[in-house]
Coordinates of C-alpha atoms and ligand atoms in Angstrom, one line a residue:
M23 CA 16.7 26.6 28.9
T24 CA 16.0 24.7 25.6
V25 CA 12.7 23.4 24.8
S26 CA 12.3 20.0 23.4
R27 CA 9.2 20.0 20.7
K28 CA 7.9 16.9 19.5
P29 CA 8.1 15.1 16.1
K30 CA 5.7 16.6 13.9
L31 CA 3.6 14.2 12.4
A32 CA 2.0 14.7 8.5
V33 CA -0.8 12.5 6.8
W34 CA -1.5 13.4 3.1
K35 CA -3.8 11.3 0.9
F36 CA -3.6 11.2 -2.6
A37 CA -5.8 8.8 -5.1
S38 CA -7.0 6.2 -2.3
C39 CA -10.0 5.4 -0.4
D40 CA -9.0 6.1 2.9
G41 CA -8.6 2.7 4.2
C42 CA -4.9 3.1 4.7
Q43 CA -6.0 5.9 6.8
L44 CA -8.2 4.6 8.8
S45 CA -6.2 1.9 10.1
L46 CA -4.5 4.5 11.6
L47 CA -7.1 6.1 13.5
D48 CA -8.4 2.2 13.9
C49 CA -5.1 1.9 16.3
E50 CA -7.8 3.7 19.1
D51 CA -5.5 3.0 22.5
E52 CA -1.9 3.0 20.6
L53 CA -3.2 6.4 18.8
L54 CA -3.1 8.2 22.3
A55 CA 0.2 7.1 23.3
L56 CA 1.3 8.4 19.8
A57 CA -0.2 11.3 20.2
G58 CA 1.8 11.6 23.3
E59 CA 4.7 11.5 21.7
V60 CA 4.1 13.3 18.6
E61 CA 2.2 16.6 17.5
I62 CA -0.5 15.8 14.3
A63 CA 0.3 18.7 12.5
Y64 CA -1.6 17.0 9.4
F65 CA -4.7 14.8 9.4
L66 CA -7.5 16.2 7.2
E67 CA -9.1 13.2 8.5
A68 CA -9.0 13.5 12.1
T69 CA -9.5 17.0 12.1
R70 CA -9.4 20.5 10.1
G71 CA -7.1 22.3 11.9
T72 CA -3.2 21.9 10.4
V73 CA 0.3 23.6 11.2
K74 CA 3.1 24.3 9.2
G75 CA 5.5 22.5 7.8
P76 CA 7.9 21.4 7.9
Y77 CA 7.3 18.0 9.0
D78 CA 9.3 15.2 10.3
L79 CA 7.5 12.1 8.9
S80 CA 5.0 12.6 6.6
L81 CA 2.3 9.1 5.8
V82 CA 1.5 9.1 1.9
E83 CA -1.6 7.6 0.7
G84 CA -2.9 7.1 -2.0
S85 CA -1.6 7.0 -6.1
V86 CA -0.9 9.8 -8.0
T87 CA -3.8 10.4 -11.4
T88 CA -3.6 13.9 -11.4
A89 CA -1.4 16.8 -12.8
H90 CA -1.8 18.6 -9.5
D91 CA -1.2 15.6 -7.7
A92 CA 1.8 15.2 -9.0
K93 CA 3.1 19.1 -8.5
R94 CA 1.5 18.4 -4.7
I95 CA 3.6 15.3 -4.1
Q96 CA 6.8 17.6 -4.9
Q97 CA 5.7 19.8 -2.2
V98 CA 4.9 17.3 0.1
R99 CA 8.9 15.7 -0.2
R100 CA 10.3 19.6 0.3
S101 CA 8.7 19.4 3.6
S102 CA 9.5 16.0 5.1
R103 CA 11.9 15.2 6.6
H104 CA 11.2 11.2 6.2
L105 CA 8.8 10.2 3.9
V106 CA 6.9 6.9 4.0
T107 CA 4.2 5.1 1.7
I108 CA 1.5 3.6 2.9
G109 CA -0.6 1.2 1.0
A110 CA -0.8 -0.7 -2.0
C111 CA -1.8 2.9 -4.0
A112 CA 0.8 4.6 -2.8
T113 CA 3.3 1.6 -2.9
A114 CA 2.3 0.2 -6.4
G115 CA -0.4 2.9 -7.6
G116 CA -3.1 0.7 -6.3
I117 CA -6.1 -0.9 -8.7
Q118 CA -7.3 2.3 -10.2
A119 CA -3.8 1.1 -12.3
L120 CA -5.8 -1.0 -14.2
K121 CA -5.9 1.7 -16.4
N122 CA -2.2 1.6 -16.9
F123 CA -3.0 -1.6 -19.1
A124 CA -6.1 0.0 -21.5
D125 CA -7.2 3.6 -22.9
V126 CA -8.5 5.5 -19.6
D127 CA -11.0 7.3 -22.1
D128 CA -13.4 4.5 -22.3
F129 CA -13.1 3.5 -17.9
V130 CA -14.2 7.6 -18.3
A131 CA -16.9 7.2 -20.9
A132 CA -18.1 3.8 -19.2
V133 CA -18.2 5.1 -15.7
Y134 CA -19.5 9.1 -15.8
A135 CA -21.9 10.1 -17.2
S136 CA -20.7 13.7 -17.9
P137 CA -17.1 13.4 -18.4
G138 CA -16.4 16.6 -19.4
Y139 CA -15.8 17.2 -15.8
I140 CA -12.7 14.5 -15.4
S141 CA -9.1 15.5 -15.7
T142 CA -7.3 12.5 -15.1
L143 CA -3.8 11.2 -16.2
A144 CA -3.6 8.5 -18.5
T145 CA -1.8 6.1 -15.8
S146 CA -1.5 5.7 -11.9
T147 CA 2.1 5.8 -10.9
P148 CA 3.2 5.2 -7.1
I149 CA 4.6 8.0 -5.0
S150 CA 8.2 6.4 -5.8
A151 CA 7.8 7.0 -9.1
H152 CA 7.5 11.1 -8.3
V153 CA 10.1 11.7 -5.3
T154 CA 12.6 9.7 -3.1
V155 CA 10.9 7.9 -1.2
D156 CA 12.2 6.9 2.5
Y157 CA 10.3 3.7 3.2
E158 CA 7.1 1.2 1.2
L159 CA 4.6 -0.4 3.9
H160 CA 2.6 -2.5 2.0
G161 CA -1.0 -3.5 2.4
C162 CA -4.3 -3.1 0.9
P163 CA -5.2 -2.3 3.4
I164 CA -2.4 -2.0 5.7
N165 CA -1.3 -3.8 8.7
K166 CA -2.2 -1.3 11.9
R167 CA 0.8 -3.2 14.4
Q168 CA 3.0 -2.6 11.0
L169 CA 2.2 1.0 10.8
L170 CA 3.4 1.6 14.3
E171 CA 6.0 -0.6 14.1
V172 CA 7.0 2.0 11.2
I173 CA 6.1 5.4 13.0
T174 CA 8.1 4.8 16.2
S175 CA 11.0 3.0 14.0
F176 CA 11.1 6.4 12.2
L177 CA 10.8 8.1 15.5
H178 CA 13.6 6.9 17.3
G179 CA 15.9 6.3 13.7
R180 CA 16.2 2.4 13.6
R181 CA 14.7 0.8 11.0
P182 CA 11.2 -0.8 10.7
G183 CA 10.9 -4.7 12.2
I184 CA 8.7 -6.0 9.2
P185 CA 9.3 -9.4 7.6
S186 CA 10.4 -9.6 3.5
T187 CA 9.4 -13.2 3.4
S188 CA 6.1 -14.8 1.5
V189 CA 2.7 -15.2 3.0
C190 CA 3.4 -19.0 3.1
M191 CA 5.7 -18.0 6.1
E192 CA 2.5 -16.3 7.9
C193 CA 0.7 -19.9 7.2
K194 CA 3.1 -22.5 8.9
R195 CA 4.0 -19.6 11.7
R196 CA -0.4 -20.2 13.3
G197 CA -0.4 -23.6 11.8
T198 CA -2.7 -23.1 8.8
V199 CA -3.1 -26.1 6.1
C200 CA -2.4 -25.4 2.5
V201 CA -5.4 -24.6 1.1
M202 CA -3.3 -24.9 -2.3
V203 CA -1.6 -28.3 -1.5
A204 CA -4.6 -29.9 0.4
H205 CA -7.8 -28.5 -1.3
G206 CA -6.1 -27.5 -4.9
T207 CA -7.6 -23.6 -4.0
P208 CA -5.0 -21.6 -6.0
C209 CA -3.4 -19.0 -3.9
L210 CA -0.9 -16.0 -4.3
G211 CA 0.5 -16.9 -1.0
P212 CA 3.5 -17.8 -2.3
V213 CA 5.0 -14.3 -4.3
T214 CA 2.9 -12.3 -2.1
H215 CA 5.0 -10.0 0.9
A216 CA 4.1 -11.1 4.2
G217 CA 2.0 -8.7 6.6
C218 CA -1.7 -9.8 6.9
G219 CA -1.6 -12.9 9.0
A220 CA -2.5 -15.2 6.1
L221 CA -5.9 -13.9 6.7
C222 CA -7.5 -15.9 3.7
P223 CA -6.0 -19.2 4.1
A224 CA -7.2 -19.5 7.7
Y225 CA -10.6 -19.2 6.1
D226 CA -10.0 -21.8 3.6
R227 CA -9.1 -19.1 1.0
G228 CA -6.8 -18.6 -0.8
C229 CA -4.3 -15.2 -0.8
Y230 CA -5.2 -12.6 -3.1
G231 CA -1.7 -10.7 -3.1
C232 CA -3.6 -7.6 -1.0
F233 CA 0.5 -6.9 -0.1
G234 CA 2.0 -7.0 -3.6
P235 CA 4.8 -8.9 -4.2
M236 CA 6.8 -10.4 -1.6
E237 CA 11.0 -9.5 -2.4
T238 CA 12.4 -11.7 -5.4
P239 CA 8.9 -13.6 -5.9
N240 CA 9.1 -16.4 -8.6
T241 CA 6.1 -15.8 -9.9
R242 CA 6.9 -18.4 -13.2
S243 CA 7.0 -21.1 -11.1
L244 CA 3.2 -20.0 -9.8
I245 CA 2.0 -19.6 -12.4
R246 CA 2.9 -23.3 -13.5
Q247 CA 1.5 -24.4 -10.4
L248 CA -1.8 -22.5 -11.1
D249 CA -1.8 -23.9 -14.9
V250 CA -1.7 -27.6 -13.1
L251 CA -4.9 -26.5 -10.8
G252 CA -7.0 -25.8 -14.2
M253 CA -6.6 -22.3 -14.0
Q254 CA -7.0 -21.0 -17.7
E255 CA -4.5 -18.1 -19.2
R256 CA -7.4 -15.2 -18.8
G257 CA -7.8 -16.5 -15.6
I258 CA -4.5 -16.1 -14.1
E259 CA -4.3 -12.9 -15.4
R260 CA -6.5 -11.4 -13.7
V261 CA -5.6 -12.8 -10.4
F262 CA -2.9 -11.0 -10.2
R263 CA -4.7 -8.0 -12.0
T264 CA -5.9 -6.4 -8.4
F265 CA -4.8 -3.9 -5.5
N266 CA -1.1 -4.4 -6.8
V267 CA -1.6 -5.1 -10.7
Q268 CA 1.6 -2.5 -11.6
A269 CA 3.9 -4.1 -9.0
F270 CA 3.0 -8.0 -9.9
E271 CA 3.0 -7.3 -13.4
E272 CA 6.8 -6.2 -13.2
A273 CA 7.2 -8.4 -11.1
R274 CA 6.0 -11.2 -13.5
N275 CA 7.9 -9.3 -16.5
D276 CA 11.0 -9.5 -14.3
G277 CA 10.4 -13.1 -13.0
Ligands
SF4_18 S1 -4.3 0.8 -0.8 FE1 -6.6 0.1 -0.4 S2 -7.4 0.1 1.8 FE2 -5.2 1.5 1.1 S3 -6.5 3.6 0.5 FE3 -5.4 2.0 -1.4 S4 -7.5 1.1 -1.6 FE4 -7.9 1.5 -0.2
SF4_19 S1 -2.1 -21.7 1.8 FE1 -1.6 -20.2 0.2 S2 0.1 -19.0 1.6 FE2 -0.6 -20.1 2.9 S3 0.5 -21.8 2.8 FE3 -0.5 -22.5 1.0 S4 0.5 -21.4 -0.5 FE4 1.5 -20.1 1.0

């Protein structure tokens, strides 16, 4: 008689705030159902008990900012059948990638009283810069419904049904009046990946770009509009330099 085993799920943390791992814990009711379908083999945010790999699905949160982590991600990849990165840190380097555009020693000196204890690379890089990634789930933090969709799809061997449209599509679907057209509020929605449900525009605020650039974003056109709305060059630069700074910089260079 063959005994079928549950697929092993592992959750790994690199440089991050843990917010995306918390999205998994935040699933509450669905988490119990998930625990019935998979063996949660490695998830230090939830339990100290660990089960050795290999793992069927690894979720990786966080970016690579140390030489130690650059080696560790290689081990994670080797022990994982599928590897999915979750959140802006893992998919784009996160807000800590601001150091990619400055001198890291200046940041270290400004933040730490005893910088002698700090060991860091000069850059923060996404996981895909180091190993092959099977799927990237965007957001800061990620959307828990999308996370469940990604886990379910990998367990059943199908492609995740995650839209690659912009936040503007989500505004239209929920019937939100466009804050940029109606009130002249600067908004990154036209170039930002959908996923949050257009939360900020629903509360009369412009999109901050938490989900990173959508596929083929027309940043040049949006920058022209931000200029028309009176945003200065320095302001335009800053509006793109948040959680997905590296990805938006690349999108702007490509555009
Ligand atoms: S993507 Fe945002 S919420 Fe997720 S770990 Fe990074 S900083 Fe935290
Ligand atoms: S508010 Fe922003 S995201 Fe919504 S439709 Fe207008 S530009 Fe697009």
